[in-house]
JSON list of C-alpha atoms in Angstrom, two decimals:
[
{"chain": "A", "resi": 1, "resn": "GLY", "atom": "CA", "xyz": [52.72, -33.13, -36.05]},
{"chain": "A", "resi": 2, "resn": "ALA", "atom": "CA", "xyz": [49.98, -32.96, -38.87]},
{"chain": "A", "resi": 3, "resn": "VAL", "atom": "CA", "xyz": [47.56, -34.90, -36.07]},
{"chain": "A", "resi": 4, "resn": "VAL", "atom": "CA", "xyz": [43.73, -34.55, -36.58]},
{"chain": "A", "resi": 5, "resn": "SER", "atom": "CA", "xyz": [40.67, -35.45, -34.58]},
{"chain": "A", "resi": 6, "resn": "GLN", "atom": "CA", "xyz": [37.40, -35.74, -34.35]},
{"chain": "A", "resi": 7, "resn": "HIS", "atom": "CA", "xyz": [34.76, -35.58, -31.82]},
{"chain": "A", "resi": 8, "resn": "PRO", "atom": "CA", "xyz": [32.46, -37.92, -31.61]},
{"chain": "A", "resi": 9, "resn": "SER", "atom": "CA", "xyz": [34.65, -41.56, -32.76]},
{"chain": "A", "resi": 10, "resn": "TRP", "atom": "CA", "xyz": [31.16, -42.86, -32.78]},
{"chain": "A", "resi": 11, "resn": "VAL", "atom": "CA", "xyz": [27.13, -41.69, -32.34]},
{"chain": "A", "resi": 12, "resn": "ILE", "atom": "CA", "xyz": [24.03, -43.41, -32.37]},
{"chain": "A", "resi": 13, "resn": "CYS", "atom": "CA", "xyz": [20.50, -41.40, -33.11]},
{"chain": "A", "resi": 14, "resn": "LYS", "atom": "CA", "xyz": [17.56, -41.98, -33.83]},
{"chain": "A", "resi": 15, "resn": "SER", "atom": "CA", "xyz": [15.80, -41.35, -37.36]},
{"chain": "A", "resi": 16, "resn": "GLY", "atom": "CA", "xyz": [14.58, -37.51, -37.77]},
{"chain": "A", "resi": 17, "resn": "THR", "atom": "CA", "xyz": [17.92, -36.45, -35.74]},
{"chain": "A", "resi": 18, "resn": "SER", "atom": "CA", "xyz": [20.54, -33.50, -35.98]},
{"chain": "A", "resi": 19, "resn": "VAL", "atom": "CA", "xyz": [24.28, -34.73, -35.39]},
{"chain": "A", "resi": 20, "resn": "LYS", "atom": "CA", "xyz": [27.29, -32.16, -35.10]},
{"chain": "A", "resi": 21, "resn": "ILE", "atom": "CA", "xyz": [30.51, -34.21, -36.20]},
{"chain": "A", "resi": 22, "resn": "GLU", "atom": "CA", "xyz": [33.82, -32.06, -35.47]},
{"chain": "A", "resi": 23, "resn": "CYS", "atom": "CA", "xyz": [36.58, -32.28, -37.65]},
{"chain": "A", "resi": 24, "resn": "ARG", "atom": "CA", "xyz": [39.74, -30.40, -35.78]},
{"chain": "A", "resi": 25, "resn": "SER", "atom": "CA", "xyz": [43.73, -29.91, -36.88]},
{"chain": "A", "resi": 26, "resn": "LEU", "atom": "CA", "xyz": [45.58, -30.12, -33.42]},
{"chain": "A", "resi": 27, "resn": "ASP", "atom": "CA", "xyz": [49.01, -28.89, -35.05]},
{"chain": "A", "resi": 28, "resn": "PHE", "atom": "CA", "xyz": [49.43, -26.85, -37.79]},
{"chain": "A", "resi": 29, "resn": "GLN", "atom": "CA", "xyz": [46.50, -24.17, -38.85]},
{"chain": "A", "resi": 30, "resn": "ALA", "atom": "CA", "xyz": [44.43, -24.99, -42.43]},
{"chain": "A", "resi": 31, "resn": "THR", "atom": "CA", "xyz": [42.74, -23.63, -44.87]},
{"chain": "A", "resi": 32, "resn": "THR", "atom": "CA", "xyz": [41.30, -26.80, -46.43]},
{"chain": "A", "resi": 33, "resn": "MET", "atom": "CA", "xyz": [39.48, -29.37, -45.01]},
{"chain": "A", "resi": 34, "resn": "PHE", "atom": "CA", "xyz": [37.82, -32.46, -46.99]},
{"chain": "A", "resi": 35, "resn": "TRP", "atom": "CA", "xyz": [34.80, -35.12, -45.61]},
{"chain": "A", "resi": 36, "resn": "TYR", "atom": "CA", "xyz": [34.81, -37.93, -46.88]},
{"chain": "A", "resi": 37, "resn": "ARG", "atom": "CA", "xyz": [32.08, -41.09, -46.37]},
{"chain": "A", "resi": 38, "resn": "GLN", "atom": "CA", "xyz": [32.91, -44.32, -46.58]},
{"chain": "A", "resi": 39, "resn": "PHE", "atom": "CA", "xyz": [30.65, -47.30, -46.61]},
{"chain": "A", "resi": 40, "resn": "PRO", "atom": "CA", "xyz": [31.18, -50.42, -45.76]},
{"chain": "A", "resi": 41, "resn": "LYS", "atom": "CA", "xyz": [34.15, -52.60, -47.88]},
{"chain": "A", "resi": 42, "resn": "GLN", "atom": "CA", "xyz": [33.28, -49.31, -50.85]},
{"chain": "A", "resi": 43, "resn": "SER", "atom": "CA", "xyz": [36.45, -46.89, -51.18]},
{"chain": "A", "resi": 44, "resn": "LEU", "atom": "CA", "xyz": [36.43, -43.50, -50.13]},
{"chain": "A", "resi": 45, "resn": "MET", "atom": "CA", "xyz": [34.24, -40.46, -51.26]},
{"chain": "A", "resi": 46, "resn": "LEU", "atom": "CA", "xyz": [34.38, -37.19, -51.49]},
{"chain": "A", "resi": 47, "resn": "MET", "atom": "CA", "xyz": [31.43, -35.54, -49.99]},
{"chain": "A", "resi": 48, "resn": "ALA", "atom": "CA", "xyz": [32.80, -31.82, -49.67]},
{"chain": "A", "resi": 49, "resn": "THR", "atom": "CA", "xyz": [35.50, -29.35, -49.40]},
{"chain": "A", "resi": 50, "resn": "SER", "atom": "CA", "xyz": [35.75, -27.02, -47.61]},
{"chain": "A", "resi": 51, "resn": "ASN", "atom": "CA", "xyz": [37.09, -24.04, -47.04]},
{"chain": "A", "resi": 52, "resn": "GLU", "atom": "CA", "xyz": [37.86, -21.63, -43.40]},
{"chain": "A", "resi": 53, "resn": "GLY", "atom": "CA", "xyz": [35.98, -17.93, -44.01]},
{"chain": "A", "resi": 54, "resn": "SER", "atom": "CA", "xyz": [33.72, -19.11, -47.69]},
{"chain": "A", "resi": 55, "resn": "LYS", "atom": "CA", "xyz": [31.47, -21.46, -48.77]},
{"chain": "A", "resi": 56, "resn": "ALA", "atom": "CA", "xyz": [31.40, -25.21, -49.06]},
{"chain": "A", "resi": 57, "resn": "THR", "atom": "CA", "xyz": [32.06, -26.99, -51.90]},
{"chain": "A", "resi": 58, "resn": "TYR", "atom": "CA", "xyz": [29.13, -30.52, -52.74]},
{"chain": "A", "resi": 59, "resn": "GLU", "atom": "CA", "xyz": [30.61, -33.13, -55.12]},
{"chain": "A", "resi": 60, "resn": "GLN", "atom": "CA", "xyz": [27.92, -33.62, -57.68]},
{"chain": "A", "resi": 61, "resn": "GLY", "atom": "CA", "xyz": [24.53, -35.74, -56.03]},
{"chain": "A", "resi": 62, "resn": "VAL", "atom": "CA", "xyz": [25.71, -34.52, -52.49]},
{"chain": "A", "resi": 63, "resn": "GLU", "atom": "CA", "xyz": [22.84, -32.68, -50.80]},
{"chain": "A", "resi": 64, "resn": "LYS", "atom": "CA", "xyz": [24.11, -29.31, -49.11]},
{"chain": "A", "resi": 65, "resn": "ASP", "atom": "CA", "xyz": [21.32, -28.28, -47.08]},
{"chain": "A", "resi": 66, "resn": "LYS", "atom": "CA", "xyz": [21.68, -32.57, -45.47]},
{"chain": "A", "resi": 67, "resn": "PHE", "atom": "CA", "xyz": [24.87, -31.90, -44.58]},
{"chain": "A", "resi": 68, "resn": "LEU", "atom": "CA", "xyz": [26.08, -28.61, -43.29]},
{"chain": "A", "resi": 69, "resn": "ILE", "atom": "CA", "xyz": [29.58, -27.83, -43.33]},
{"chain": "A", "resi": 70, "resn": "ASN", "atom": "CA", "xyz": [31.05, -24.96, -41.66]},
{"chain": "A", "resi": 71, "resn": "HIS", "atom": "CA", "xyz": [34.82, -24.34, -41.73]},
{"chain": "A", "resi": 72, "resn": "ALA", "atom": "CA", "xyz": [34.88, -20.79, -39.27]},
{"chain": "A", "resi": 73, "resn": "SER", "atom": "CA", "xyz": [38.13, -21.46, -38.32]},
{"chain": "A", "resi": 74, "resn": "LEU", "atom": "CA", "xyz": [42.10, -21.60, -38.73]},
{"chain": "A", "resi": 75, "resn": "THR", "atom": "CA", "xyz": [41.26, -25.46, -36.86]},
{"chain": "A", "resi": 76, "resn": "LEU", "atom": "CA", "xyz": [37.92, -26.57, -36.98]},
{"chain": "A", "resi": 77, "resn": "SER", "atom": "CA", "xyz": [35.41, -27.52, -39.26]},
{"chain": "A", "resi": 78, "resn": "THR", "atom": "CA", "xyz": [31.86, -29.64, -38.55]},
{"chain": "A", "resi": 79, "resn": "LEU", "atom": "CA", "xyz": [29.88, -31.24, -40.26]},
{"chain": "A", "resi": 80, "resn": "THR", "atom": "CA", "xyz": [25.99, -31.41, -39.37]},
{"chain": "A", "resi": 81, "resn": "VAL", "atom": "CA", "xyz": [24.19, -34.00, -40.25]},
{"chain": "A", "resi": 82, "resn": "THR", "atom": "CA", "xyz": [20.42, -33.24, -40.83]},
{"chain": "A", "resi": 83, "resn": "SER", "atom": "CA", "xyz": [17.63, -34.87, -39.93]},
{"chain": "A", "resi": 84, "resn": "ALA", "atom": "CA", "xyz": [19.67, -38.26, -39.90]},
{"chain": "A", "resi": 85, "resn": "HIS", "atom": "CA", "xyz": [18.23, -41.29, -41.71]},
{"chain": "A", "resi": 86, "resn": "PRO", "atom": "CA", "xyz": [19.39, -44.49, -41.86]},
{"chain": "A", "resi": 87, "resn": "GLU", "atom": "CA", "xyz": [20.98, -45.07, -44.65]},
{"chain": "A", "resi": 88, "resn": "ASP", "atom": "CA", "xyz": [23.15, -42.32, -43.85]},
{"chain": "A", "resi": 89, "resn": "SER", "atom": "CA", "xyz": [24.50, -44.63, -41.37]},
{"chain": "A", "resi": 90, "resn": "SER", "atom": "CA", "xyz": [28.51, -44.39, -42.42]},
{"chain": "A", "resi": 91, "resn": "PHE", "atom": "CA", "xyz": [32.30, -43.54, -41.49]},
{"chain": "A", "resi": 92, "resn": "TYR", "atom": "CA", "xyz": [32.54, -40.38, -42.01]},
{"chain": "A", "resi": 93, "resn": "ILE", "atom": "CA", "xyz": [35.88, -39.52, -42.02]},
{"chain": "A", "resi": 94, "resn": "CYS", "atom": "CA", "xyz": [37.82, -35.72, -42.99]},
{"chain": "A", "resi": 95, "resn": "SER", "atom": "CA", "xyz": [40.62, -34.78, -43.81]},
{"chain": "A", "resi": 96, "resn": "ALA", "atom": "CA", "xyz": [42.87, -31.60, -43.98]},
{"chain": "A", "resi": 97, "resn": "ARG", "atom": "CA", "xyz": [45.56, -29.42, -45.38]},
{"chain": "A", "resi": 98, "resn": "PRO", "atom": "CA", "xyz": [48.09, -28.01, -43.94]},
{"chain": "A", "resi": 99, "resn": "ILE", "atom": "CA", "xyz": [48.93, -24.21, -45.11]},
{"chain": "A", "resi": 100, "resn": "GLY", "atom": "CA", "xyz": [51.15, -24.30, -47.74]},
{"chain": "A", "resi": 101, "resn": "LEU", "atom": "CA", "xyz": [51.40, -27.75, -48.97]},
{"chain": "A", "resi": 102, "resn": "TYR", "atom": "CA", "xyz": [49.90, -28.41, -52.15]},
{"chain": "A", "resi": 103, "resn": "ASN", "atom": "CA", "xyz": [47.55, -32.29, -52.90]},
{"chain": "A", "resi": 104, "resn": "GLU", "atom": "CA", "xyz": [48.94, -33.61, -49.06]},
{"chain": "A", "resi": 105, "resn": "GLN", "atom": "CA", "xyz": [45.66, -34.45, -46.57]},
{"chain": "A", "resi": 106, "resn": "PHE", "atom": "CA", "xyz": [45.80, -35.41, -43.33]},
{"chain": "A", "resi": 107, "resn": "PHE", "atom": "CA", "xyz": [43.64, -37.63, -42.04]},
{"chain": "A", "resi": 108, "resn": "GLY", "atom": "CA", "xyz": [40.77, -37.95, -38.16]},
{"chain": "A", "resi": 109, "resn": "PRO", "atom": "CA", "xyz": [40.18, -40.75, -37.53]},
{"chain": "A", "resi": 110, "resn": "GLY", "atom": "CA", "xyz": [36.49, -40.91, -38.86]},
{"chain": "A", "resi": 111, "resn": "THR", "atom": "CA", "xyz": [33.25, -41.00, -36.78]},
{"chain": "A", "resi": 112, "resn": "ARG", "atom": "CA", "xyz": [30.99, -44.44, -37.39]},
{"chain": "A", "resi": 113, "resn": "LEU", "atom": "CA", "xyz": [27.22, -42.77, -37.60]},
{"chain": "A", "resi": 114, "resn": "THR", "atom": "CA", "xyz": [24.31, -44.96, -36.70]},
{"chain": "A", "resi": 115, "resn": "VAL", "atom": "CA", "xyz": [21.01, -43.93, -37.17]},
{"chain": "A", "resi": 116, "resn": "LEU", "atom": "CA", "xyz": [18.31, -46.39, -36.36]},
{"chain": "B", "resi": 1, "resn": "GLY", "atom": "CA", "xyz": [36.24, -35.74, -63.65]},
{"chain": "B", "resi": 2, "resn": "GLU", "atom": "CA", "xyz": [38.62, -37.92, -62.63]},
{"chain": "B", "resi": 3, "resn": "ASN", "atom": "CA", "xyz": [38.17, -41.98, -62.62]},
{"chain": "B", "resi": 4, "resn": "VAL", "atom": "CA", "xyz": [40.21, -44.41, -60.98]},
{"chain": "B", "resi": 5, "resn": "GLU", "atom": "CA", "xyz": [40.27, -47.66, -61.84]},
{"chain": "B", "resi": 6, "resn": "GLN", "atom": "CA", "xyz": [42.01, -50.47, -59.17]},
{"chain": "B", "resi": 7, "resn": "HIS", "atom": "CA", "xyz": [42.52, -54.14, -59.53]},
{"chain": "B", "resi": 8, "resn": "PRO", "atom": "CA", "xyz": [42.46, -57.03, -58.20]},
{"chain": "B", "resi": 9, "resn": "SER", "atom": "CA", "xyz": [40.24, -55.86, -55.95]},
{"chain": "B", "resi": 10, "resn": "THR", "atom": "CA", "xyz": [41.24, -59.32, -53.63]},
{"chain": "B", "resi": 11, "resn": "LEU", "atom": "CA", "xyz": [44.68, -60.40, -53.59]},
{"chain": "B", "resi": 12, "resn": "SER", "atom": "CA", "xyz": [46.52, -62.74, -51.24]},
{"chain": "B", "resi": 13, "resn": "VAL", "atom": "CA", "xyz": [50.14, -63.75, -50.97]},
{"chain": "B", "resi": 14, "resn": "GLN", "atom": "CA", "xyz": [51.58, -65.71, -49.73]},
{"chain": "B", "resi": 15, "resn": "GLU", "atom": "CA", "xyz": [54.62, -63.93, -46.94]},
{"chain": "B", "resi": 16, "resn": "GLY", "atom": "CA", "xyz": [57.63, -63.16, -48.14]},
{"chain": "B", "resi": 17, "resn": "ASP", "atom": "CA", "xyz": [56.24, -62.74, -52.08]},
{"chain": "B", "resi": 18, "resn": "SER", "atom": "CA", "xyz": [55.71, -59.53, -53.34]},
{"chain": "B", "resi": 19, "resn": "ALA", "atom": "CA", "xyz": [52.58, -57.63, -54.32]},
{"chain": "B", "resi": 20, "resn": "VAL", "atom": "CA", "xyz": [51.29, -55.71, -57.36]},
{"chain": "B", "resi": 21, "resn": "ILE", "atom": "CA", "xyz": [48.53, -53.65, -57.05]},
{"chain": "B", "resi": 22, "resn": "LYS", "atom": "CA", "xyz": [48.20, -51.40, -60.40]},
{"chain": "B", "resi": 23, "resn": "CYS", "atom": "CA", "xyz": [45.64, -48.15, -60.81]},
{"chain": "B", "resi": 24, "resn": "THR", "atom": "CA", "xyz": [44.98, -46.26, -64.30]},
{"chain": "B", "resi": 25, "resn": "TYR", "atom": "CA", "xyz": [43.07, -42.71, -63.92]},
{"chain": "B", "resi": 26, "resn": "SER", "atom": "CA", "xyz": [41.60, -40.90, -66.79]},
{"chain": "B", "resi": 27, "resn": "ASP", "atom": "CA", "xyz": [42.26, -37.10, -66.51]},
{"chain": "B", "resi": 28, "resn": "SER", "atom": "CA", "xyz": [46.24, -36.41, -68.02]},
{"chain": "B", "resi": 29, "resn": "ALA", "atom": "CA", "xyz": [46.58, -33.65, -65.84]},
{"chain": "B", "resi": 30, "resn": "SER", "atom": "CA", "xyz": [46.26, -34.94, -62.47]},
{"chain": "B", "resi": 31, "resn": "ASN", "atom": "CA", "xyz": [50.06, -34.73, -61.02]},
{"chain": "B", "resi": 32, "resn": "TYR", "atom": "CA", "xyz": [49.68, -36.16, -57.61]},
{"chain": "B", "resi": 33, "resn": "PHE", "atom": "CA", "xyz": [49.34, -40.24, -56.60]},
{"chain": "B", "resi": 34, "resn": "PRO", "atom": "CA", "xyz": [49.47, -41.09, -52.85]},
{"chain": "B", "resi": 35, "resn": "TRP", "atom": "CA", "xyz": [48.59, -44.59, -51.98]},
{"chain": "B", "resi": 36, "resn": "TYR", "atom": "CA", "xyz": [47.03, -44.87, -48.42]},
{"chain": "B", "resi": 37, "resn": "LYS", "atom": "CA", "xyz": [46.19, -48.12, -47.04]},
{"chain": "B", "resi": 38, "resn": "GLN", "atom": "CA", "xyz": [43.69, -48.70, -44.18]},
{"chain": "B", "resi": 39, "resn": "GLU", "atom": "CA", "xyz": [43.21, -50.80, -41.00]},
{"chain": "B", "resi": 40, "resn": "LEU", "atom": "CA", "xyz": [39.39, -52.05, -40.65]},
{"chain": "B", "resi": 41, "resn": "GLY", "atom": "CA", "xyz": [37.72, -48.68, -38.86]},
{"chain": "B", "resi": 42, "resn": "LYS", "atom": "CA", "xyz": [41.20, -46.94, -39.13]},
{"chain": "B", "resi": 43, "resn": "ARG", "atom": "CA", "xyz": [42.23, -43.99, -40.66]},
{"chain": "B", "resi": 44, "resn": "PRO", "atom": "CA", "xyz": [43.65, -44.39, -45.07]},
{"chain": "B", "resi": 45, "resn": "GLN", "atom": "CA", "xyz": [47.66, -43.68, -43.80]},
{"chain": "B", "resi": 46, "resn": "LEU", "atom": "CA", "xyz": [49.81, -42.20, -46.29]},
{"chain": "B", "resi": 47, "resn": "ILE", "atom": "CA", "xyz": [51.86, -45.13, -46.82]},
{"chain": "B", "resi": 48, "resn": "ILE", "atom": "CA", "xyz": [54.32, -43.18, -50.51]},
{"chain": "B", "resi": 49, "resn": "ASP", "atom": "CA", "xyz": [52.90, -41.18, -52.83]},
{"chain": "B", "resi": 50, "resn": "ILE", "atom": "CA", "xyz": [54.92, -39.92, -56.15]},
{"chain": "B", "resi": 51, "resn": "ARG", "atom": "CA", "xyz": [54.11, -36.87, -58.59]},
{"chain": "B", "resi": 52, "resn": "SER", "atom": "CA", "xyz": [54.03, -36.90, -62.15]},
{"chain": "B", "resi": 53, "resn": "ASN", "atom": "CA", "xyz": [58.00, -35.09, -62.69]},
{"chain": "B", "resi": 54, "resn": "VAL", "atom": "CA", "xyz": [58.88, -39.14, -62.40]},
{"chain": "B", "resi": 55, "resn": "GLY", "atom": "CA", "xyz": [58.18, -42.46, -62.58]},
{"chain": "B", "resi": 56, "resn": "GLU", "atom": "CA", "xyz": [59.60, -44.51, -59.90]},
{"chain": "B", "resi": 57, "resn": "LYS", "atom": "CA", "xyz": [60.27, -44.32, -55.87]},
{"chain": "B", "resi": 58, "resn": "LYS", "atom": "CA", "xyz": [61.04, -46.42, -53.59]},
{"chain": "B", "resi": 59, "resn": "ASP", "atom": "CA", "xyz": [61.00, -46.58, -49.85]},
{"chain": "B", "resi": 60, "resn": "GLN", "atom": "CA", "xyz": [62.38, -49.86, -48.10]},
{"chain": "B", "resi": 61, "resn": "ARG", "atom": "CA", "xyz": [59.85, -52.73, -49.12]},
{"chain": "B", "resi": 62, "resn": "ILE", "atom": "CA", "xyz": [57.08, -49.82, -50.90]},
{"chain": "B", "resi": 63, "resn": "ALA", "atom": "CA", "xyz": [57.74, -48.82, -54.58]},
{"chain": "B", "resi": 64, "resn": "VAL", "atom": "CA", "xyz": [55.94, -46.82, -57.09]},
{"chain": "B", "resi": 65, "resn": "THR", "atom": "CA", "xyz": [55.61, -46.79, -60.20]},
{"chain": "B", "resi": 66, "resn": "LEU", "atom": "CA", "xyz": [53.33, -43.60, -62.37]},
{"chain": "B", "resi": 67, "resn": "ASN", "atom": "CA", "xyz": [53.31, -43.79, -65.83]},
{"chain": "B", "resi": 68, "resn": "LYS", "atom": "CA", "xyz": [52.98, -40.76, -67.42]},
{"chain": "B", "resi": 69, "resn": "THR", "atom": "CA", "xyz": [51.76, -41.62, -71.33]},
{"chain": "B", "resi": 70, "resn": "ALA", "atom": "CA", "xyz": [49.70, -44.89, -70.69]},
{"chain": "B", "resi": 71, "resn": "LYS", "atom": "CA", "xyz": [47.80, -43.06, -67.54]},
{"chain": "B", "resi": 72, "resn": "HIS", "atom": "CA", "xyz": [48.77, -45.98, -65.14]},
{"chain": "B", "resi": 73, "resn": "PHE", "atom": "CA", "xyz": [50.65, -46.10, -61.28]},
{"chain": "B", "resi": 74, "resn": "SER", "atom": "CA", "xyz": [51.44, -49.30, -59.84]},
{"chain": "B", "resi": 75, "resn": "LEU", "atom": "CA", "xyz": [52.30, -50.28, -56.24]},
{"chain": "B", "resi": 76, "resn": "HIS", "atom": "CA", "xyz": [55.06, -53.07, -55.00]},
{"chain": "B", "resi": 77, "resn": "ILE", "atom": "CA", "xyz": [55.45, -54.53, -51.89]},
{"chain": "B", "resi": 78, "resn": "THR", "atom": "CA", "xyz": [58.26, -57.03, -51.43]},
{"chain": "B", "resi": 79, "resn": "GLU", "atom": "CA", "xyz": [59.06, -59.39, -49.20]},
{"chain": "B", "resi": 80, "resn": "THR", "atom": "CA", "xyz": [55.88, -59.11, -47.44]},
{"chain": "B", "resi": 81, "resn": "GLN", "atom": "CA", "xyz": [54.73, -58.96, -44.21]},
{"chain": "B", "resi": 82, "resn": "PRO", "atom": "CA", "xyz": [51.29, -60.46, -42.12]},
{"chain": "B", "resi": 83, "resn": "GLU", "atom": "CA", "xyz": [51.29, -57.07, -41.43]},
{"chain": "B", "resi": 84, "resn": "ASP", "atom": "CA", "xyz": [50.38, -55.81, -44.28]},
{"chain": "B", "resi": 85, "resn": "SER", "atom": "CA", "xyz": [47.22, -56.56, -44.63]},
{"chain": "B", "resi": 86, "resn": "ALA", "atom": "CA", "xyz": [45.19, -54.24, -45.97]},
{"chain": "B", "resi": 87, "resn": "VAL", "atom": "CA", "xyz": [42.47, -52.60, -47.42]},
{"chain": "B", "resi": 88, "resn": "TYR", "atom": "CA", "xyz": [44.99, -50.36, -49.86]},
{"chain": "B", "resi": 89, "resn": "PHE", "atom": "CA", "xyz": [43.81, -47.59, -51.99]},
{"chain": "B", "resi": 90, "resn": "CYS", "atom": "CA", "xyz": [45.45, -45.55, -54.37]},
{"chain": "B", "resi": 91, "resn": "ALA", "atom": "CA", "xyz": [44.41, -42.25, -55.62]},
{"chain": "B", "resi": 92, "resn": "ALA", "atom": "CA", "xyz": [44.73, -39.11, -58.15]},
{"chain": "B", "resi": 93, "resn": "SER", "atom": "CA", "xyz": [45.03, -35.46, -57.68]},
{"chain": "B", "resi": 94, "resn": "ASN", "atom": "CA", "xyz": [43.74, -33.00, -60.55]},
{"chain": "B", "resi": 95, "resn": "PRO", "atom": "CA", "xyz": [45.67, -29.48, -60.39]},
{"chain": "B", "resi": 96, "resn": "ARG", "atom": "CA", "xyz": [42.69, -27.57, -62.60]},
{"chain": "B", "resi": 97, "resn": "THR", "atom": "CA", "xyz": [39.56, -28.79, -59.44]},
{"chain": "B", "resi": 98, "resn": "SER", "atom": "CA", "xyz": [39.04, -26.87, -57.24]},
{"chain": "B", "resi": 99, "resn": "TYR", "atom": "CA", "xyz": [41.68, -27.15, -54.28]},
{"chain": "B", "resi": 100, "resn": "ASP", "atom": "CA", "xyz": [43.67, -29.90, -55.41]},
{"chain": "B", "resi": 101, "resn": "LYS", "atom": "CA", "xyz": [40.19, -32.93, -54.05]},
{"chain": "B", "resi": 102, "resn": "VAL", "atom": "CA", "xyz": [41.85, -36.41, -53.70]},
{"chain": "B", "resi": 103, "resn": "ILE", "atom": "CA", "xyz": [39.96, -39.33, -55.61]},
{"chain": "B", "resi": 104, "resn": "PHE", "atom": "CA", "xyz": [40.30, -43.04, -54.09]},
{"chain": "B", "resi": 105, "resn": "GLY", "atom": "CA", "xyz": [40.36, -45.25, -56.51]},
{"chain": "B", "resi": 106, "resn": "PRO", "atom": "CA", "xyz": [37.95, -48.23, -55.30]},
{"chain": "B", "resi": 107, "resn": "GLY", "atom": "CA", "xyz": [41.03, -50.26, -53.05]},
{"chain": "B", "resi": 108, "resn": "THR", "atom": "CA", "xyz": [42.70, -53.74, -52.53]},
{"chain": "B", "resi": 109, "resn": "SER", "atom": "CA", "xyz": [42.29, -56.14, -50.10]},
{"chain": "B", "resi": 110, "resn": "LEU", "atom": "CA", "xyz": [45.52, -57.46, -49.36]},
{"chain": "B", "resi": 111, "resn": "SER", "atom": "CA", "xyz": [45.72, -60.89, -47.61]},
{"chain": "B", "resi": 112, "resn": "VAL", "atom": "CA", "xyz": [49.27, -61.85, -46.75]},
{"chain": "B", "resi": 113, "resn": "ILE", "atom": "CA", "xyz": [48.76, -65.43, -45.73]},
{"chain": "B", "resi": 114, "resn": "PRO", "atom": "CA", "xyz": [51.65, -66.19, -42.75]}
]
């Protein structure tokens, strides 16, 4: 149980294009999902907290107009990287917290984004 | 906000020896401390966690200790095996932050030498 999927697992795009990444909780419902970014040999940096039915909460320094988050249902959150540039190339990982659980979260497998 | 520090950044041990990773946190209100193992290119996996109402927790070869007064917690791996080689992250969660977000430490790269 508690499986989280991400799609796509990897994507290569041209500079200036937008990329959408999906995060799904497959066997549970999650009102809260988190989006992280991880550069090579670095830690997971929280980008934003996604809450079903309301606006996402972004961490300091994360541009909300560049990283659009939509949490339209209890099992799906999407992250859209708009006008991507090479410096946005990174490993993006989502996590989901089952309804009723505190603190715990289950991670997706990650999406490797490469912007040319 | 919460700041989590972790030491050492790299650690090499002989197979069968013990490994210890130490972390400190800044916000005394944090009350949940998970440890994650991440293999290259894969998702973090929760290996053990501890809440602030206990001082120690053990699961087979893995144990975690927590000192709330000093705001530090440690991961202990005994009888290390080559498959323990990975990057380990400590983390802290503060219930007073929105949605109990989890803040990660910088990570420790553990190598177990056969």
